[in-house]
């Protein structure tokens, strides 16, 4: 079976539309959402309606949790808090409910044997970032709860790590974009961002997982970035949340 996974849409609806169009061409057996539907961007309503329609299961991101009052955002910087509060005021009750029902972690046992969380699955409600092998080594504390493949978002980067045993971790080169995960140990796949990439590539990102071939594929899709930049300006949201999209940082 083939599953599509993505997260960190951040109310960037043109980016989501482009990703959904690509995913529909693949015609996967399920679509999984890794959190942060909202925050930063100008189209929370459209984004949430689209996600409600297409997502098989998903998890709650930190911006989503901020919108539904499930995480303390007092130490987030002002512009981020402003958009989170604006989003809470903007969305409908049904859209709020959709976010409010998302859990911190979701496990898919069969077919698949994989797990979803927004940040590190070690304590998912804390939203720790997975940035490098150091953060992967901490996952040995919860090794019995991990799955063969552990999909996360939050960093807005794309990476693949293998937990090679004895508290060791290695980062796997993903430059070929298509990786066979025959390592005989748990792997952690960081799935990039649909609506706010930060790895220097402005294209929207998502991944697919072929459970029969054990292949993870990293995808990037172009979309109309200027449309989002202009909408951010029009709504007088913090401009940098639009303008940074041009460079993918
Ligand atoms: Fe995010």
CSV table of C-alpha atoms and ligand atoms in Angstrom, one decimal:
chain,number,residue,atom,x,y,z
A,1,UNK,CA,0.0,0.0,0.0
A,2,UNK,CA,1.1,3.6,-0.6
A,3,UNK,CA,0.4,6.3,2.0
A,4,UNK,CA,1.0,10.1,1.6
A,5,UNK,CA,2.1,12.1,4.5
A,6,UNK,CA,2.5,15.8,5.0
A,7,UNK,CA,2.3,18.6,7.6
A,8,UNK,CA,3.1,22.2,8.5
A,9,UNK,CA,0.6,23.6,6.0
A,10,UNK,CA,0.3,26.8,8.0
A,11,UNK,CA,-2.8,28.1,6.3
A,12,UNK,CA,-0.9,28.3,3.0
A,13,UNK,CA,-3.8,27.1,0.8
A,14,UNK,CA,-2.2,27.5,-2.7
A,15,UNK,CA,0.7,25.2,-1.4
A,16,UNK,CA,-1.8,22.7,0.0
A,17,UNK,CA,-3.8,22.7,-3.3
A,18,UNK,CA,-0.6,22.0,-5.3
A,19,UNK,CA,0.3,19.1,-2.9
A,20,UNK,CA,-3.2,17.6,-3.0
A,21,UNK,CA,-3.2,17.7,-6.8
A,22,UNK,CA,0.1,15.7,-6.8
A,23,UNK,CA,-1.1,13.3,-4.2
A,24,UNK,CA,-4.3,12.6,-6.2
A,25,UNK,CA,-2.2,11.6,-9.2
A,26,UNK,CA,-0.5,9.0,-6.9
A,27,UNK,CA,-3.9,7.9,-5.6
A,28,UNK,CA,-2.6,6.6,-2.2
A,29,UNK,CA,-4.4,4.3,0.1
A,30,UNK,CA,-4.4,6.9,2.9
A,31,UNK,CA,-3.4,10.5,3.6
A,32,UNK,CA,-1.9,11.3,6.9
A,33,UNK,CA,-1.4,14.8,8.4
A,34,UNK,CA,1.5,15.6,10.7
A,35,UNK,CA,0.1,18.8,12.3
A,36,UNK,CA,0.3,22.5,12.1
A,37,UNK,CA,-2.7,23.1,9.7
A,38,UNK,CA,-2.7,26.7,10.8
A,39,UNK,CA,-0.5,29.6,12.0
A,40,UNK,CA,1.6,32.1,9.9
A,41,UNK,CA,-0.6,32.0,6.8
A,42,UNK,CA,-3.8,33.7,5.6
A,43,UNK,CA,-6.2,30.9,4.7
A,44,UNK,CA,-7.0,28.9,7.8
A,45,UNK,CA,-10.7,28.2,6.8
A,46,UNK,CA,-9.9,27.0,3.3
A,47,UNK,CA,-7.0,24.9,4.6
A,48,UNK,CA,-9.1,23.2,7.4
A,49,UNK,CA,-12.0,22.5,5.1
A,50,UNK,CA,-9.6,20.8,2.6
A,51,UNK,CA,-7.9,18.8,5.3
A,52,UNK,CA,-11.2,17.7,6.8
A,53,UNK,CA,-12.1,16.4,3.4
A,54,UNK,CA,-9.0,14.4,2.5
A,55,UNK,CA,-7.1,13.4,5.6
A,56,UNK,CA,-7.4,9.8,6.9
A,57,UNK,CA,-5.9,10.6,10.3
A,58,UNK,CA,-3.8,13.4,11.7
A,59,UNK,CA,-2.0,14.8,14.7
A,60,UNK,CA,-2.1,18.1,16.5
A,61,UNK,CA,0.7,20.6,15.8
A,62,UNK,CA,1.9,23.3,18.2
A,63,UNK,CA,0.2,26.1,16.3
A,64,UNK,CA,-3.0,24.1,16.1
A,65,UNK,CA,-2.7,23.5,19.9
A,66,UNK,CA,-2.3,27.2,20.4
A,67,UNK,CA,-5.5,27.9,18.4
A,68,UNK,CA,-7.6,25.5,20.5
A,69,UNK,CA,-5.9,26.6,23.8
A,70,UNK,CA,-4.1,23.3,24.4
A,71,UNK,CA,-0.6,24.7,24.7
A,72,UNK,CA,0.9,27.8,26.3
A,73,UNK,CA,1.9,30.3,23.6
A,74,UNK,CA,3.0,33.1,26.0
A,75,UNK,CA,6.6,32.6,25.1
A,76,UNK,CA,6.0,32.6,21.3
A,77,UNK,CA,7.1,35.8,19.7
A,78,UNK,CA,4.4,38.5,19.2
A,79,UNK,CA,3.8,38.0,15.4
A,80,UNK,CA,3.3,34.3,15.8
A,81,UNK,CA,0.9,34.8,18.8
A,82,UNK,CA,-1.0,37.5,16.8
A,83,UNK,CA,-1.7,35.0,13.9
A,84,UNK,CA,-2.6,32.2,16.3
A,85,UNK,CA,-5.2,34.5,18.0
A,86,UNK,CA,-6.4,35.8,14.6
A,87,UNK,CA,-6.9,32.2,13.5
A,88,UNK,CA,-8.9,31.3,16.6
A,89,UNK,CA,-11.2,34.4,15.9
A,90,UNK,CA,-11.5,33.5,12.1
A,91,UNK,CA,-12.3,29.8,12.0
A,92,UNK,CA,-15.8,28.3,12.4
A,93,UNK,CA,-16.9,26.1,15.2
A,94,UNK,CA,-16.7,23.0,13.0
A,95,UNK,CA,-13.1,23.9,11.9
A,96,UNK,CA,-12.2,24.4,15.6
A,97,UNK,CA,-13.7,21.0,16.4
A,98,UNK,CA,-11.6,19.4,13.7
A,99,UNK,CA,-8.4,20.7,15.3
A,100,UNK,CA,-9.6,20.0,18.8
A,101,UNK,CA,-10.2,16.3,18.1
A,102,UNK,CA,-6.6,15.7,16.8
A,103,UNK,CA,-4.4,13.7,19.2
A,104,UNK,CA,-0.7,14.2,19.9
A,105,UNK,CA,0.3,10.9,18.5
A,106,UNK,CA,-1.3,8.4,16.0
A,107,UNK,CA,-0.2,4.8,15.4
A,108,UNK,CA,-1.0,2.8,12.2
A,109,UNK,CA,-0.4,-0.9,12.9
A,110,UNK,CA,-1.6,-2.7,9.9
A,111,UNK,CA,-0.9,-2.2,7.1
A,112,UNK,CA,2.1,-0.1,7.9
A,113,UNK,CA,3.6,-0.3,11.4
A,114,UNK,CA,4.2,3.5,11.5
A,115,UNK,CA,3.6,6.4,13.9
A,116,UNK,CA,2.8,10.0,13.4
A,117,UNK,CA,3.7,12.9,15.8
A,118,UNK,CA,4.2,16.6,15.1
A,119,UNK,CA,7.5,17.0,17.0
A,120,UNK,CA,9.5,14.3,18.8
A,121,UNK,CA,7.4,11.3,19.7
A,122,UNK,CA,9.3,11.1,23.0
A,123,UNK,CA,6.9,13.5,24.8
A,124,UNK,CA,4.8,14.7,21.9
A,125,UNK,CA,2.8,17.4,23.8
A,126,UNK,CA,6.2,19.1,24.5
A,127,UNK,CA,6.8,19.6,20.7
A,128,UNK,CA,10.6,19.1,20.9
A,129,UNK,CA,12.3,19.4,17.5
A,130,UNK,CA,14.0,16.6,15.6
A,131,UNK,CA,16.9,18.4,14.1
A,132,UNK,CA,19.8,15.9,14.2
A,133,UNK,CA,21.2,12.7,15.6
A,134,UNK,CA,21.3,14.2,19.1
A,135,UNK,CA,17.5,14.4,19.2
A,136,UNK,CA,17.2,10.9,17.7
A,137,UNK,CA,19.4,9.4,20.5
A,138,UNK,CA,16.9,10.7,23.1
A,139,UNK,CA,14.3,8.5,21.4
A,140,UNK,CA,16.0,5.4,22.9
A,141,UNK,CA,14.1,6.3,26.1
A,142,UNK,CA,10.9,5.4,24.4
A,143,UNK,CA,12.2,2.8,22.0
A,144,UNK,CA,9.5,0.1,22.9
A,145,UNK,CA,6.8,2.6,21.8
A,146,UNK,CA,8.4,3.5,18.5
A,147,UNK,CA,7.4,1.8,15.2
A,148,UNK,CA,9.3,0.7,12.2
A,149,UNK,CA,8.9,4.1,10.7
A,150,UNK,CA,8.2,7.2,12.8
A,151,UNK,CA,7.0,10.2,10.8
A,152,UNK,CA,7.3,13.7,12.2
A,153,UNK,CA,7.1,17.4,11.1
A,154,UNK,CA,7.7,20.6,13.0
A,155,UNK,CA,11.2,21.5,11.9
A,156,UNK,CA,10.1,22.2,8.3
A,157,UNK,CA,13.1,20.3,7.0
A,158,UNK,CA,13.3,16.9,5.3
A,159,UNK,CA,15.5,14.3,6.9
A,160,UNK,CA,15.8,10.6,7.5
A,161,UNK,CA,17.5,9.0,10.5
A,162,UNK,CA,18.1,5.4,11.5
A,163,UNK,CA,18.3,4.2,15.1
A,164,UNK,CA,21.1,1.7,14.5
A,165,UNK,CA,21.1,0.4,18.1
A,166,UNK,CA,23.2,0.9,21.3
A,167,UNK,CA,21.8,4.4,21.5
A,168,UNK,CA,23.4,5.3,18.2
A,169,UNK,CA,21.8,7.2,15.3
A,170,UNK,CA,22.8,8.0,11.7
A,171,UNK,CA,21.4,10.5,9.3
A,172,UNK,CA,20.7,8.9,5.9
A,173,UNK,CA,21.4,10.8,2.6
A,174,UNK,CA,18.1,11.6,1.0
A,175,UNK,CA,19.5,13.3,-2.1
A,176,UNK,CA,18.2,10.5,-4.3
A,177,UNK,CA,14.7,11.4,-3.0
A,178,UNK,CA,13.7,7.7,-3.0
A,179,UNK,CA,15.1,5.6,-0.1
A,180,UNK,CA,14.6,1.9,0.6
A,181,UNK,CA,14.5,1.6,4.4
A,182,UNK,CA,16.0,-1.9,4.8
A,183,UNK,CA,18.0,-1.0,7.9
A,184,UNK,CA,16.4,-3.6,10.3
A,185,UNK,CA,15.9,-0.8,12.9
A,186,UNK,CA,13.5,2.0,13.5
A,187,UNK,CA,13.8,5.0,11.3
A,188,UNK,CA,12.6,8.6,11.8
A,189,UNK,CA,11.4,10.5,8.8
A,190,UNK,CA,11.1,14.3,9.0
A,191,UNK,CA,8.6,15.2,6.3
A,192,UNK,CA,9.3,18.8,5.5
A,193,UNK,CA,6.6,21.5,5.2
A,194,UNK,CA,3.8,22.1,2.8
A,195,UNK,CA,3.3,25.8,3.5
A,196,UNK,CA,6.4,27.1,5.1
A,197,UNK,CA,9.6,25.2,4.0
A,198,UNK,CA,12.8,26.3,5.8
A,199,UNK,CA,15.5,24.2,4.0
A,200,UNK,CA,16.2,26.8,1.3
A,201,UNK,CA,13.9,25.1,-1.2
A,202,UNK,CA,10.7,27.2,-1.5
A,203,UNK,CA,8.7,24.3,-3.0
A,204,UNK,CA,6.0,22.6,-0.9
A,205,UNK,CA,7.1,19.2,0.5
A,206,UNK,CA,5.4,15.9,1.3
A,207,UNK,CA,6.4,12.3,1.4
A,208,UNK,CA,5.0,8.9,0.3
A,209,UNK,CA,5.6,5.6,1.9
A,210,UNK,CA,5.2,2.3,0.0
A,211,UNK,CA,4.7,-0.3,2.7
A,212,UNK,CA,5.3,-3.3,0.4
A,213,UNK,CA,8.5,-2.1,-1.1
A,214,UNK,CA,9.5,-0.3,2.1
A,215,UNK,CA,10.4,2.8,0.2
A,216,UNK,CA,10.0,6.4,1.4
A,217,UNK,CA,9.9,9.1,-1.3
A,218,UNK,CA,10.5,12.8,-0.7
A,219,UNK,CA,8.5,15.0,-3.0
A,220,UNK,CA,8.6,18.8,-3.8
A,221,UNK,CA,6.0,20.7,-5.6
A,222,UNK,CA,5.9,24.2,-7.1
A,223,UNK,CA,3.0,26.5,-6.3
A,224,UNK,CA,2.1,30.2,-6.7
A,225,UNK,CA,4.1,31.7,-3.9
A,226,UNK,CA,3.2,35.3,-4.8
A,227,UNK,CA,-0.5,34.6,-4.3
A,228,UNK,CA,0.3,33.8,-0.6
A,229,UNK,CA,2.6,36.8,-0.2
A,230,UNK,CA,-0.1,39.1,-1.5
A,231,UNK,CA,-2.8,37.6,0.6
A,232,UNK,CA,-0.7,38.0,3.7
A,233,UNK,CA,-0.2,41.7,2.8
A,234,UNK,CA,-3.9,42.2,2.0
A,235,UNK,CA,-5.0,40.8,5.4
A,236,UNK,CA,-2.2,42.9,7.2
A,237,UNK,CA,-0.7,39.8,8.8
A,238,UNK,CA,3.0,40.0,9.6
A,239,UNK,CA,4.6,40.5,6.1
A,240,UNK,CA,7.6,38.3,6.8
A,241,UNK,CA,5.4,35.3,7.0
A,242,UNK,CA,4.6,35.7,3.3
A,243,UNK,CA,7.9,37.2,2.1
A,244,UNK,CA,10.1,34.4,3.6
A,245,UNK,CA,8.3,31.9,1.4
A,246,UNK,CA,10.1,33.2,-1.7
A,247,UNK,CA,13.4,31.9,-0.3
A,248,UNK,CA,12.2,28.9,1.6
A,249,UNK,CA,13.6,30.0,4.9
B,1,LIG,FE1,5.2,24.2,11.9
